[in-house]
């Protein structure tokens, strides 16, 4: 068969995530603005944490340095793939994999 | 870029939903194509509150593939993502029954109330969703 598109990410296995915002001291108005309304996410197992951060920035209209991805309160490295994350932190558990994110104040670097 | 070139571009797609996503299975249904991502038609119908007949009449262009349940189970159980004992417990490994599947597409994603976010090879967000 035609192998020319077989490498496309869309044909990869897809991982199911739930992205919860970590509680921070944001005011009520910012809290809503900076919280994903659609928190259930599906993407390729080859997507990396940095891609997720980028997409979150786009969705929440914030800068990249403001978003941090966490699992069990530990920051996740940018180049970790969803597959590796699943196998090392979620293997044997049911979908979706629950991740947290924090949004830092714009001025904080 | 032209349409062909656009189609050839490889993008990361992120599906966002405010409801838990339906289980997705990476299955090869025919020898003429590689593995693709499928939803069970029964799950889709439940979510859309539609009958199979209404779905097939309304969305005549959405192809419904069939696979023997045993073959489906064999392939799905190989996935490390389905390592939880609960995930595939509703399926029978030796069943000869046929399962109906629908491939995930931009249209199906929209029908289910999800939205797509795409990143191109420069990791920049792109507005165009897959067809």
mmCIF file with all atom_site columns, N, CA and C in Angstrom, chain A residues 1 5 7-16 36-47 50-52 54-55 58-59 83 86-87 91-95, chain B residues 7-8 10-22 24 26 31-32 34-37 79-84 87 113 115 117 119 123-125 130:
data_model
loop_
_atom_site.group_PDB
_atom_site.id
_atom_site.type_symbol
_atom_site.label_atom_id
_atom_site.label_alt_id
_atom_site.label_comp_id
_atom_site.label_asym_id
_atom_site.label_entity_id
_atom_site.label_seq_id
_atom_site.pdbx_PDB_ins_code
_atom_site.Cartn_x
_atom_site.Cartn_y
_atom_site.Cartn_z
_atom_site.occupancy
_atom_site.B_iso_or_equiv
_atom_site.pdbx_formal_charge
_atom_site.auth_seq_id
_atom_site.auth_comp_id
_atom_site.auth_asym_id
_atom_site.auth_atom_id
_atom_site.pdbx_PDB_model_num
ATOM 1   N N  . UNK A 1 1   ? 0.827   -1.192 0.000  1.00 0.00 ? 1   UNK A N  1
ATOM 2   C CA . UNK A 1 1   ? 0.000   0.000  0.000  1.00 0.00 ? 1   UNK A CA 1
ATOM 3   C C  . UNK A 1 1   ? 0.867   1.249  0.000  1.00 0.00 ? 1   UNK A C  1
ATOM 4   N N  . UNK A 1 5   ? 2.494   8.414  3.308  1.00 0.00 ? 5   UNK A N  1
ATOM 5   C CA . UNK A 1 5   ? 1.949   9.240  4.389  1.00 0.00 ? 5   UNK A CA 1
ATOM 6   C C  . UNK A 1 5   ? 1.902   8.488  5.721  1.00 0.00 ? 5   UNK A C  1
ATOM 7   N N  . UNK A 1 7   ? 3.944   7.960  7.880  1.00 0.00 ? 7   UNK A N  1
ATOM 8   C CA . UNK A 1 7   ? 4.661   8.552  9.021  1.00 0.00 ? 7   UNK A CA 1
ATOM 9   C C  . UNK A 1 7   ? 3.903   9.738  9.627  1.00 0.00 ? 7   UNK A C  1
ATOM 10  N N  . UNK A 1 8   ? 2.793   10.141 9.037  1.00 0.00 ? 8   UNK A N  1
ATOM 11  C CA . UNK A 1 8   ? 2.070   11.311 9.533  1.00 0.00 ? 8   UNK A CA 1
ATOM 12  C C  . UNK A 1 8   ? 1.655   11.100 10.991 1.00 0.00 ? 8   UNK A C  1
ATOM 13  N N  . UNK A 1 9   ? 1.784   12.184 11.751 1.00 0.00 ? 9   UNK A N  1
ATOM 14  C CA . UNK A 1 9   ? 1.428   12.104 13.177 1.00 0.00 ? 9   UNK A CA 1
ATOM 15  C C  . UNK A 1 9   ? -0.027  11.676 13.374 1.00 0.00 ? 9   UNK A C  1
ATOM 16  N N  . UNK A 1 10  ? -0.884  12.042 12.409 1.00 0.00 ? 10  UNK A N  1
ATOM 17  C CA . UNK A 1 10  ? -2.311  11.753 12.581 1.00 0.00 ? 10  UNK A CA 1
ATOM 18  C C  . UNK A 1 10  ? -2.604  10.258 12.576 1.00 0.00 ? 10  UNK A C  1
ATOM 19  N N  . UNK A 1 11  ? -1.662  9.475  12.021 1.00 0.00 ? 11  UNK A N  1
ATOM 20  C CA . UNK A 1 11  ? -1.872  8.024  12.005 1.00 0.00 ? 11  UNK A CA 1
ATOM 21  C C  . UNK A 1 11  ? -1.197  7.315  13.184 1.00 0.00 ? 11  UNK A C  1
ATOM 22  N N  . UNK A 1 12  ? -0.491  8.103  14.009 1.00 0.00 ? 12  UNK A N  1
ATOM 23  C CA . UNK A 1 12  ? 0.123   7.529  15.220 1.00 0.00 ? 12  UNK A CA 1
ATOM 24  C C  . UNK A 1 12  ? -0.964  7.083  16.188 1.00 0.00 ? 12  UNK A C  1
ATOM 25  N N  . UNK A 1 13  ? -0.545  6.283  17.149 1.00 0.00 ? 13  UNK A N  1
ATOM 26  C CA . UNK A 1 13  ? -1.443  6.043  18.274 1.00 0.00 ? 13  UNK A CA 1
ATOM 27  C C  . UNK A 1 13  ? -1.708  7.379  18.948 1.00 0.00 ? 13  UNK A C  1
ATOM 28  N N  . UNK A 1 14  ? -2.903  7.552  19.445 1.00 0.00 ? 14  UNK A N  1
ATOM 29  C CA . UNK A 1 14  ? -3.268  8.822  20.077 1.00 0.00 ? 14  UNK A CA 1
ATOM 30  C C  . UNK A 1 14  ? -3.418  8.625  21.585 1.00 0.00 ? 14  UNK A C  1
ATOM 31  N N  . UNK A 1 15  ? -2.918  9.599  22.308 1.00 0.00 ? 15  UNK A N  1
ATOM 32  C CA . UNK A 1 15  ? -2.994  9.532  23.758 1.00 0.00 ? 15  UNK A CA 1
ATOM 33  C C  . UNK A 1 15  ? -4.072  10.504 24.235 1.00 0.00 ? 15  UNK A C  1
ATOM 34  N N  . UNK A 1 16  ? -4.786  10.096 25.264 1.00 0.00 ? 16  UNK A N  1
ATOM 35  C CA . UNK A 1 16  ? -5.881  10.913 25.781 1.00 0.00 ? 16  UNK A CA 1
ATOM 36  C C  . UNK A 1 16  ? -5.436  11.548 27.098 1.00 0.00 ? 16  UNK A C  1
ATOM 37  N N  . UNK A 1 36  ? -8.339  26.338 30.804 1.00 0.00 ? 36  UNK A N  1
ATOM 38  C CA . UNK A 1 36  ? -8.878  25.706 29.597 1.00 0.00 ? 36  UNK A CA 1
ATOM 39  C C  . UNK A 1 36  ? -10.335 25.339 29.791 1.00 0.00 ? 36  UNK A C  1
ATOM 40  N N  . UNK A 1 37  ? -11.189 25.751 28.890 1.00 0.00 ? 37  UNK A N  1
ATOM 41  C CA . UNK A 1 37  ? -12.588 25.347 28.973 1.00 0.00 ? 37  UNK A CA 1
ATOM 42  C C  . UNK A 1 37  ? -12.744 23.929 28.409 1.00 0.00 ? 37  UNK A C  1
ATOM 43  N N  . UNK A 1 38  ? -11.914 23.603 27.448 1.00 0.00 ? 38  UNK A N  1
ATOM 44  C CA . UNK A 1 38  ? -11.915 22.237 26.895 1.00 0.00 ? 38  UNK A CA 1
ATOM 45  C C  . UNK A 1 38  ? -10.651 21.534 27.383 1.00 0.00 ? 38  UNK A C  1
ATOM 46  N N  . UNK A 1 39  ? -10.779 20.852 28.488 1.00 0.00 ? 39  UNK A N  1
ATOM 47  C CA . UNK A 1 39  ? -9.575  20.331 29.163 1.00 0.00 ? 39  UNK A CA 1
ATOM 48  C C  . UNK A 1 39  ? -9.209  18.899 28.755 1.00 0.00 ? 39  UNK A C  1
ATOM 49  N N  . UNK A 1 40  ? -10.065 18.262 27.983 1.00 0.00 ? 40  UNK A N  1
ATOM 50  C CA . UNK A 1 40  ? -9.751  16.903 27.522 1.00 0.00 ? 40  UNK A CA 1
ATOM 51  C C  . UNK A 1 40  ? -9.079  17.001 26.154 1.00 0.00 ? 40  UNK A C  1
ATOM 52  N N  . UNK A 1 41  ? -7.908  16.406 26.045 1.00 0.00 ? 41  UNK A N  1
ATOM 53  C CA . UNK A 1 41  ? -7.082  16.605 24.850 1.00 0.00 ? 41  UNK A CA 1
ATOM 54  C C  . UNK A 1 41  ? -6.620  15.260 24.303 1.00 0.00 ? 41  UNK A C  1
ATOM 55  N N  . UNK A 1 42  ? -6.626  15.160 22.969 1.00 0.00 ? 42  UNK A N  1
ATOM 56  C CA . UNK A 1 42  ? -6.079  13.951 22.326 1.00 0.00 ? 42  UNK A CA 1
ATOM 57  C C  . UNK A 1 42  ? -4.999  14.390 21.352 1.00 0.00 ? 42  UNK A C  1
ATOM 58  N N  . UNK A 1 43  ? -3.862  13.657 21.373 1.00 0.00 ? 43  UNK A N  1
ATOM 59  C CA . UNK A 1 43  ? -2.781  14.004 20.441 1.00 0.00 ? 43  UNK A CA 1
ATOM 60  C C  . UNK A 1 43  ? -1.907  12.775 20.195 1.00 0.00 ? 43  UNK A C  1
ATOM 61  N N  . UNK A 1 44  ? -0.992  12.920 19.256 1.00 0.00 ? 44  UNK A N  1
ATOM 62  C CA . UNK A 1 44  ? -0.084  11.824 18.904 1.00 0.00 ? 44  UNK A CA 1
ATOM 63  C C  . UNK A 1 44  ? 0.818   11.470 20.090 1.00 0.00 ? 44  UNK A C  1
ATOM 64  N N  . UNK A 1 45  ? 1.175   10.196 20.178 1.00 0.00 ? 45  UNK A N  1
ATOM 65  C CA . UNK A 1 45  ? 2.113   9.789  21.227 1.00 0.00 ? 45  UNK A CA 1
ATOM 66  C C  . UNK A 1 45  ? 3.491   10.405 20.999 1.00 0.00 ? 45  UNK A C  1
ATOM 67  N N  . UNK A 1 46  ? 3.740   10.906 19.760 1.00 0.00 ? 46  UNK A N  1
ATOM 68  C CA . UNK A 1 46  ? 5.033   11.549 19.472 1.00 0.00 ? 46  UNK A CA 1
ATOM 69  C C  . UNK A 1 46  ? 5.064   13.028 19.834 1.00 0.00 ? 46  UNK A C  1
ATOM 70  N N  . UNK A 1 47  ? 3.914   13.585 20.228 1.00 0.00 ? 47  UNK A N  1
ATOM 71  C CA . UNK A 1 47  ? 3.912   14.997 20.658 1.00 0.00 ? 47  UNK A CA 1
ATOM 72  C C  . UNK A 1 47  ? 4.749   15.105 21.931 1.00 0.00 ? 47  UNK A C  1
ATOM 73  N N  . UNK A 1 50  ? 6.811   20.249 25.010 1.00 0.00 ? 50  UNK A N  1
ATOM 74  C CA . UNK A 1 50  ? 6.949   21.610 24.452 1.00 0.00 ? 50  UNK A CA 1
ATOM 75  C C  . UNK A 1 50  ? 5.825   21.912 23.449 1.00 0.00 ? 50  UNK A C  1
ATOM 76  N N  . UNK A 1 51  ? 5.350   20.900 22.726 1.00 0.00 ? 51  UNK A N  1
ATOM 77  C CA . UNK A 1 51  ? 4.248   21.127 21.789 1.00 0.00 ? 51  UNK A CA 1
ATOM 78  C C  . UNK A 1 51  ? 2.949   21.438 22.551 1.00 0.00 ? 51  UNK A C  1
ATOM 79  N N  . UNK A 1 52  ? 2.775   20.688 23.614 1.00 0.00 ? 52  UNK A N  1
ATOM 80  C CA . UNK A 1 52  ? 1.586   20.909 24.453 1.00 0.00 ? 52  UNK A CA 1
ATOM 81  C C  . UNK A 1 52  ? 1.617   22.319 25.041 1.00 0.00 ? 52  UNK A C  1
ATOM 82  N N  . UNK A 1 54  ? 3.082   24.891 23.790 1.00 0.00 ? 54  UNK A N  1
ATOM 83  C CA . UNK A 1 54  ? 2.843   25.843 22.701 1.00 0.00 ? 54  UNK A CA 1
ATOM 84  C C  . UNK A 1 54  ? 1.342   25.971 22.400 1.00 0.00 ? 54  UNK A C  1
ATOM 85  N N  . UNK A 1 55  ? 0.688   24.838 22.356 1.00 0.00 ? 55  UNK A N  1
ATOM 86  C CA . UNK A 1 55  ? -0.747  24.840 22.059 1.00 0.00 ? 55  UNK A CA 1
ATOM 87  C C  . UNK A 1 55  ? -1.530  25.529 23.183 1.00 0.00 ? 55  UNK A C  1
ATOM 88  N N  . UNK A 1 58  ? -1.255  29.217 22.887 1.00 0.00 ? 58  UNK A N  1
ATOM 89  C CA . UNK A 1 58  ? -2.126  29.709 21.831 1.00 0.00 ? 58  UNK A CA 1
ATOM 90  C C  . UNK A 1 58  ? -3.572  29.775 22.318 1.00 0.00 ? 58  UNK A C  1
ATOM 91  N N  . UNK A 1 59  ? -3.995  28.733 23.004 1.00 0.00 ? 59  UNK A N  1
ATOM 92  C CA . UNK A 1 59  ? -5.380  28.663 23.494 1.00 0.00 ? 59  UNK A CA 1
ATOM 93  C C  . UNK A 1 59  ? -5.670  29.734 24.550 1.00 0.00 ? 59  UNK A C  1
ATOM 94  N N  . UNK A 1 83  ? 4.350   9.456  24.766 1.00 0.00 ? 83  UNK A N  1
ATOM 95  C CA . UNK A 1 83  ? 4.505   8.001  24.925 1.00 0.00 ? 83  UNK A CA 1
ATOM 96  C C  . UNK A 1 83  ? 5.384   7.699  26.142 1.00 0.00 ? 83  UNK A C  1
ATOM 97  N N  . UNK A 1 86  ? 3.583   8.502  29.281 1.00 0.00 ? 86  UNK A N  1
ATOM 98  C CA . UNK A 1 86  ? 2.585   7.471  29.597 1.00 0.00 ? 86  UNK A CA 1
ATOM 99  C C  . UNK A 1 86  ? 3.247   6.233  30.209 1.00 0.00 ? 86  UNK A C  1
ATOM 100 N N  . UNK A 1 87  ? 4.307   5.776  29.542 1.00 0.00 ? 87  UNK A N  1
ATOM 101 C CA . UNK A 1 87  ? 4.946   4.532  30.008 1.00 0.00 ? 87  UNK A CA 1
ATOM 102 C C  . UNK A 1 87  ? 5.608   4.710  31.368 1.00 0.00 ? 87  UNK A C  1
ATOM 103 N N  . UNK A 1 91  ? 1.452   3.930  33.082 1.00 0.00 ? 91  UNK A N  1
ATOM 104 C CA . UNK A 1 91  ? 1.277   2.575  32.559 1.00 0.00 ? 91  UNK A CA 1
ATOM 105 C C  . UNK A 1 91  ? 0.383   1.758  33.510 1.00 0.00 ? 91  UNK A C  1
ATOM 106 N N  . UNK A 1 92  ? -0.574  1.069  32.940 1.00 0.00 ? 92  UNK A N  1
ATOM 107 C CA . UNK A 1 92  ? -1.472  0.234  33.745 1.00 0.00 ? 92  UNK A CA 1
ATOM 108 C C  . UNK A 1 92  ? -2.700  0.982  34.223 1.00 0.00 ? 92  UNK A C  1
ATOM 109 N N  . UNK A 1 93  ? -2.704  2.306  34.026 1.00 0.00 ? 93  UNK A N  1
ATOM 110 C CA . UNK A 1 93  ? -3.873  3.086  34.461 1.00 0.00 ? 93  UNK A CA 1
ATOM 111 C C  . UNK A 1 93  ? -4.793  3.367  33.261 1.00 0.00 ? 93  UNK A C  1
ATOM 112 N N  . UNK A 1 94  ? -6.024  3.721  33.589 1.00 0.00 ? 94  UNK A N  1
ATOM 113 C CA . UNK A 1 94  ? -6.995  4.008  32.529 1.00 0.00 ? 94  UNK A CA 1
ATOM 114 C C  . UNK A 1 94  ? -6.772  5.410  31.966 1.00 0.00 ? 94  UNK A C  1
ATOM 115 N N  . UNK A 1 95  ? -7.211  5.601  30.730 1.00 0.00 ? 95  UNK A N  1
ATOM 116 C CA . UNK A 1 95  ? -7.160  6.923  30.121 1.00 0.00 ? 95  UNK A CA 1
ATOM 117 C C  . UNK A 1 95  ? -8.235  7.791  30.775 1.00 0.00 ? 95  UNK A C  1
ATOM 118 N N  . UNK B 2 7   ? -1.693  19.513 1.784  1.00 0.00 ? 7   UNK B N  1
ATOM 119 C CA . UNK B 2 7   ? -2.139  18.216 2.264  1.00 0.00 ? 7   UNK B CA 1
ATOM 120 C C  . UNK B 2 7   ? -0.956  17.355 2.734  1.00 0.00 ? 7   UNK B C  1
ATOM 121 N N  . UNK B 2 8   ? 0.200   17.587 2.064  1.00 0.00 ? 8   UNK B N  1
ATOM 122 C CA . UNK B 2 8   ? 1.373   16.782 2.375  1.00 0.00 ? 8   UNK B CA 1
ATOM 123 C C  . UNK B 2 8   ? 2.058   17.214 3.670  1.00 0.00 ? 8   UNK B C  1
ATOM 124 N N  . UNK B 2 10  ? 3.059   17.835 7.313  1.00 0.00 ? 10  UNK B N  1
ATOM 125 C CA . UNK B 2 10  ? 2.804   17.032 8.489  1.00 0.00 ? 10  UNK B CA 1
ATOM 126 C C  . UNK B 2 10  ? 2.580   17.957 9.679  1.00 0.00 ? 10  UNK B C  1
ATOM 127 N N  . UNK B 2 11  ? 1.463   17.828 10.320 1.00 0.00 ? 11  UNK B N  1
ATOM 128 C CA . UNK B 2 11  ? 1.174   18.696 11.460 1.00 0.00 ? 11  UNK B CA 1
ATOM 129 C C  . UNK B 2 11  ? 0.783   17.854 12.675 1.00 0.00 ? 11  UNK B C  1
ATOM 130 N N  . UNK B 2 12  ? 1.114   18.395 13.832 1.00 0.00 ? 12  UNK B N  1
ATOM 131 C CA . UNK B 2 12  ? 0.610   17.800 15.065 1.00 0.00 ? 12  UNK B CA 1
ATOM 132 C C  . UNK B 2 12  ? -0.807  18.312 15.272 1.00 0.00 ? 12  UNK B C  1
ATOM 133 N N  . UNK B 2 13  ? -1.726  17.408 15.548 1.00 0.00 ? 13  UNK B N  1
ATOM 134 C CA . UNK B 2 13  ? -3.103  17.816 15.779 1.00 0.00 ? 13  UNK B CA 1
ATOM 135 C C  . UNK B 2 13  ? -3.475  17.545 17.235 1.00 0.00 ? 13  UNK B C  1
ATOM 136 N N  . UNK B 2 14  ? -4.102  18.524 17.842 1.00 0.00 ? 14  UNK B N  1
ATOM 137 C CA . UNK B 2 14  ? -4.555  18.395 19.228 1.00 0.00 ? 14  UNK B CA 1
ATOM 138 C C  . UNK B 2 14  ? -6.068  18.599 19.237 1.00 0.00 ? 14  UNK B C  1
ATOM 139 N N  . UNK B 2 15  ? -6.768  17.558 19.666 1.00 0.00 ? 15  UNK B N  1
ATOM 140 C CA . UNK B 2 15  ? -8.234  17.658 19.753 1.00 0.00 ? 15  UNK B CA 1
ATOM 141 C C  . UNK B 2 15  ? -8.603  18.075 21.170 1.00 0.00 ? 15  UNK B C  1
ATOM 142 N N  . UNK B 2 16  ? -9.393  19.121 21.296 1.00 0.00 ? 16  UNK B N  1
ATOM 143 C CA . UNK B 2 16  ? -9.813  19.624 22.610 1.00 0.00 ? 16  UNK B CA 1
ATOM 144 C C  . UNK B 2 16  ? -11.317 19.426 22.783 1.00 0.00 ? 16  UNK B C  1
ATOM 145 N N  . UNK B 2 17  ? -11.699 18.964 23.976 1.00 0.00 ? 17  UNK B N  1
ATOM 146 C CA . UNK B 2 17  ? -13.119 18.753 24.247 1.00 0.00 ? 17  UNK B CA 1
ATOM 147 C C  . UNK B 2 17  ? -13.426 19.109 25.699 1.00 0.00 ? 17  UNK B C  1
ATOM 148 N N  . UNK B 2 18  ? -14.667 19.549 25.933 1.00 0.00 ? 18  UNK B N  1
ATOM 149 C CA . UNK B 2 18  ? -15.039 19.796 27.335 1.00 0.00 ? 18  UNK B CA 1
ATOM 150 C C  . UNK B 2 18  ? -15.640 18.541 27.976 1.00 0.00 ? 18  UNK B C  1
ATOM 151 N N  . UNK B 2 19  ? -15.764 17.471 27.173 1.00 0.00 ? 19  UNK B N  1
ATOM 152 C CA . UNK B 2 19  ? -16.247 16.197 27.719 1.00 0.00 ? 19  UNK B CA 1
ATOM 153 C C  . UNK B 2 19  ? -15.170 15.138 27.531 1.00 0.00 ? 19  UNK B C  1
ATOM 154 N N  . UNK B 2 20  ? -15.145 14.123 28.396 1.00 0.00 ? 20  UNK B N  1
ATOM 155 C CA . UNK B 2 20  ? -14.146 13.068 28.205 1.00 0.00 ? 20  UNK B CA 1
ATOM 156 C C  . UNK B 2 20  ? -14.214 12.514 26.777 1.00 0.00 ? 20  UNK B C  1
ATOM 157 N N  . UNK B 2 21  ? -13.060 12.329 26.173 1.00 0.00 ? 21  UNK B N  1
ATOM 158 C CA . UNK B 2 21  ? -13.016 11.897 24.769 1.00 0.00 ? 21  UNK B CA 1
ATOM 159 C C  . UNK B 2 21  ? -13.392 10.422 24.645 1.00 0.00 ? 21  UNK B C  1
ATOM 160 N N  . UNK B 2 22  ? -14.021 10.102 23.550 1.00 0.00 ? 22  UNK B N  1
ATOM 161 C CA . UNK B 2 22  ? -14.356 8.695  23.293 1.00 0.00 ? 22  UNK B CA 1
ATOM 162 C C  . UNK B 2 22  ? -13.068 7.914  23.061 1.00 0.00 ? 22  UNK B C  1
ATOM 163 N N  . UNK B 2 24  ? -10.210 5.871  21.483 1.00 0.00 ? 24  UNK B N  1
ATOM 164 C CA . UNK B 2 24  ? -9.740  5.859  20.089 1.00 0.00 ? 24  UNK B CA 1
ATOM 165 C C  . UNK B 2 24  ? -8.799  4.661  19.920 1.00 0.00 ? 24  UNK B C  1
ATOM 166 N N  . UNK B 2 26  ? -6.098  2.511  17.470 1.00 0.00 ? 26  UNK B N  1
ATOM 167 C CA . UNK B 2 26  ? -5.198  2.541  16.322 1.00 0.00 ? 26  UNK B CA 1
ATOM 168 C C  . UNK B 2 26  ? -5.187  1.142  15.708 1.00 0.00 ? 26  UNK B C  1
ATOM 169 N N  . UNK B 2 31  ? -5.586  -4.523 4.382  1.00 0.00 ? 31  UNK B N  1
ATOM 170 C CA . UNK B 2 31  ? -4.188  -4.683 3.983  1.00 0.00 ? 31  UNK B CA 1
ATOM 171 C C  . UNK B 2 31  ? -3.754  -3.554 3.043  1.00 0.00 ? 31  UNK B C  1
ATOM 172 N N  . UNK B 2 32  ? -4.734  -2.843 2.489  1.00 0.00 ? 32  UNK B N  1
ATOM 173 C CA . UNK B 2 32  ? -4.386  -1.803 1.522  1.00 0.00 ? 32  UNK B CA 1
ATOM 174 C C  . UNK B 2 32  ? -3.993  -0.484 2.180  1.00 0.00 ? 32  UNK B C  1
ATOM 175 N N  . UNK B 2 34  ? -2.324  1.370  6.078  1.00 0.00 ? 34  UNK B N  1
ATOM 176 C CA . UNK B 2 34  ? -1.726  1.126  7.396  1.00 0.00 ? 34  UNK B CA 1
ATOM 177 C C  . UNK B 2 34  ? -2.717  1.399  8.517  1.00 0.00 ? 34  UNK B C  1
ATOM 178 N N  . UNK B 2 35  ? -2.233  1.363  9.757  1.00 0.00 ? 35  UNK B N  1
ATOM 179 C CA . UNK B 2 35  ? -3.125  1.636  10.885 1.00 0.00 ? 35  UNK B CA 1
ATOM 180 C C  . UNK B 2 35  ? -3.667  3.060  10.847 1.00 0.00 ? 35  UNK B C  1
ATOM 181 N N  . UNK B 2 36  ? -4.919  3.205  11.215 1.00 0.00 ? 36  UNK B N  1
ATOM 182 C CA . UNK B 2 36  ? -5.568  4.510  11.295 1.00 0.00 ? 36  UNK B CA 1
ATOM 183 C C  . UNK B 2 36  ? -6.250  4.598  12.665 1.00 0.00 ? 36  UNK B C  1
ATOM 184 N N  . UNK B 2 37  ? -6.701  5.792  12.998 1.00 0.00 ? 37  UNK B N  1
ATOM 185 C CA . UNK B 2 37  ? -7.355  5.970  14.302 1.00 0.00 ? 37  UNK B CA 1
ATOM 186 C C  . UNK B 2 37  ? -8.870  5.952  14.152 1.00 0.00 ? 37  UNK B C  1
ATOM 187 N N  . UNK B 2 79  ? -1.599  -2.608 22.223 1.00 0.00 ? 79  UNK B N  1
ATOM 188 C CA . UNK B 2 79  ? -1.202  -1.242 22.543 1.00 0.00 ? 79  UNK B CA 1
ATOM 189 C C  . UNK B 2 79  ? -0.836  -1.106 24.017 1.00 0.00 ? 79  UNK B C  1
ATOM 190 N N  . UNK B 2 80  ? 0.296   -0.437 24.246 1.00 0.00 ? 80  UNK B N  1
ATOM 191 C CA . UNK B 2 80  ? 0.705   -0.198 25.636 1.00 0.00 ? 80  UNK B CA 1
ATOM 192 C C  . UNK B 2 80  ? -0.203  0.830  26.315 1.00 0.00 ? 80  UNK B C  1
ATOM 193 N N  . UNK B 2 81  ? -0.979  1.550  25.515 1.00 0.00 ? 81  UNK B N  1
ATOM 194 C CA . UNK B 2 81  ? -1.893  2.540  26.097 1.00 0.00 ? 81  UNK B CA 1
ATOM 195 C C  . UNK B 2 81  ? -3.126  1.874  26.694 1.00 0.00 ? 81  UNK B C  1
ATOM 196 N N  . UNK B 2 82  ? -3.377  0.629  26.277 1.00 0.00 ? 82  UNK B N  1
ATOM 197 C CA . UNK B 2 82  ? -4.528  -0.096 26.814 1.00 0.00 ? 82  UNK B CA 1
ATOM 198 C C  . UNK B 2 82  ? -4.060  -1.147 27.824 1.00 0.00 ? 82  UNK B C  1
ATOM 199 N N  . UNK B 2 83  ? -3.156  -0.722 28.691 1.00 0.00 ? 83  UNK B N  1
ATOM 200 C CA . UNK B 2 83  ? -2.589  -1.648 29.664 1.00 0.00 ? 83  UNK B CA 1
ATOM 201 C C  . UNK B 2 83  ? -3.465  -1.806 30.899 1.00 0.00 ? 83  UNK B C  1
ATOM 202 N N  . UNK B 2 84  ? -4.440  -0.902 31.064 1.00 0.00 ? 84  UNK B N  1
ATOM 203 C CA . UNK B 2 84  ? -5.341  -1.042 32.200 1.00 0.00 ? 84  UNK B CA 1
ATOM 204 C C  . UNK B 2 84  ? -6.317  -2.182 31.910 1.00 0.00 ? 84  UNK B C  1
ATOM 205 N N  . UNK B 2 87  ? -9.833  -1.286 30.330 1.00 0.00 ? 87  UNK B N  1
ATOM 206 C CA . UNK B 2 87  ? -10.023 -0.630 29.033 1.00 0.00 ? 87  UNK B CA 1
ATOM 207 C C  . UNK B 2 87  ? -10.715 -1.502 27.984 1.00 0.00 ? 87  UNK B C  1
ATOM 208 N N  . UNK B 2 113 ? -18.343 17.906 18.906 1.00 0.00 ? 113 UNK B N  1
ATOM 209 C CA . UNK B 2 113 ? -18.232 19.104 19.742 1.00 0.00 ? 113 UNK B CA 1
ATOM 210 C C  . UNK B 2 113 ? -16.817 19.454 20.150 1.00 0.00 ? 113 UNK B C  1
ATOM 211 N N  . UNK B 2 115 ? -12.746 20.692 19.283 1.00 0.00 ? 115 UNK B N  1
ATOM 212 C CA . UNK B 2 115 ? -12.079 21.603 18.355 1.00 0.00 ? 115 UNK B CA 1
ATOM 213 C C  . UNK B 2 115 ? -10.649 21.124 18.148 1.00 0.00 ? 115 UNK B C  1
ATOM 214 N N  . UNK B 2 117 ? -6.604  21.914 17.219 1.00 0.00 ? 117 UNK B N  1
ATOM 215 C CA . UNK B 2 117 ? -5.521  22.893 17.220 1.00 0.00 ? 117 UNK B CA 1
ATOM 216 C C  . UNK B 2 117 ? -4.352  22.199 16.524 1.00 0.00 ? 117 UNK B C  1
ATOM 217 N N  . UNK B 2 119 ? -0.280  22.267 14.972 1.00 0.00 ? 119 UNK B N  1
ATOM 218 C CA . UNK B 2 119 ? 1.047   22.875 14.980 1.00 0.00 ? 119 UNK B CA 1
ATOM 219 C C  . UNK B 2 119 ? 1.783   22.394 13.744 1.00 0.00 ? 119 UNK B C  1
ATOM 220 N N  . UNK B 2 123 ? 6.424   24.411 14.432 1.00 0.00 ? 123 UNK B N  1
ATOM 221 C CA . UNK B 2 123 ? 5.759   24.450 15.731 1.00 0.00 ? 123 UNK B CA 1
ATOM 222 C C  . UNK B 2 123 ? 4.937   25.721 15.892 1.00 0.00 ? 123 UNK B C  1
ATOM 223 N N  . UNK B 2 124 ? 4.478   26.254 14.753 1.00 0.00 ? 124 UNK B N  1
ATOM 224 C CA . UNK B 2 124 ? 3.601   27.414 14.819 1.00 0.00 ? 124 UNK B CA 1
ATOM 225 C C  . UNK B 2 124 ? 2.156   26.936 14.668 1.00 0.00 ? 124 UNK B C  1
ATOM 226 N N  . UNK B 2 125 ? 1.244   27.534 15.419 1.00 0.00 ? 125 UNK B N  1
ATOM 227 C CA . UNK B 2 125 ? -0.164  27.145 15.264 1.00 0.00 ? 125 UNK B CA 1
ATOM 228 C C  . UNK B 2 125 ? -0.659  27.439 13.852 1.00 0.00 ? 125 UNK B C  1
ATOM 229 N N  . UNK B 2 130 ? -7.699  19.279 9.559  1.00 0.00 ? 130 UNK B N  1
ATOM 230 C CA . UNK B 2 130 ? -7.726  18.226 8.535  1.00 0.00 ? 130 UNK B CA 1
ATOM 231 C C  . UNK B 2 130 ? -9.140  17.986 8.046  1.00 0.00 ? 130 UNK B C  1
#
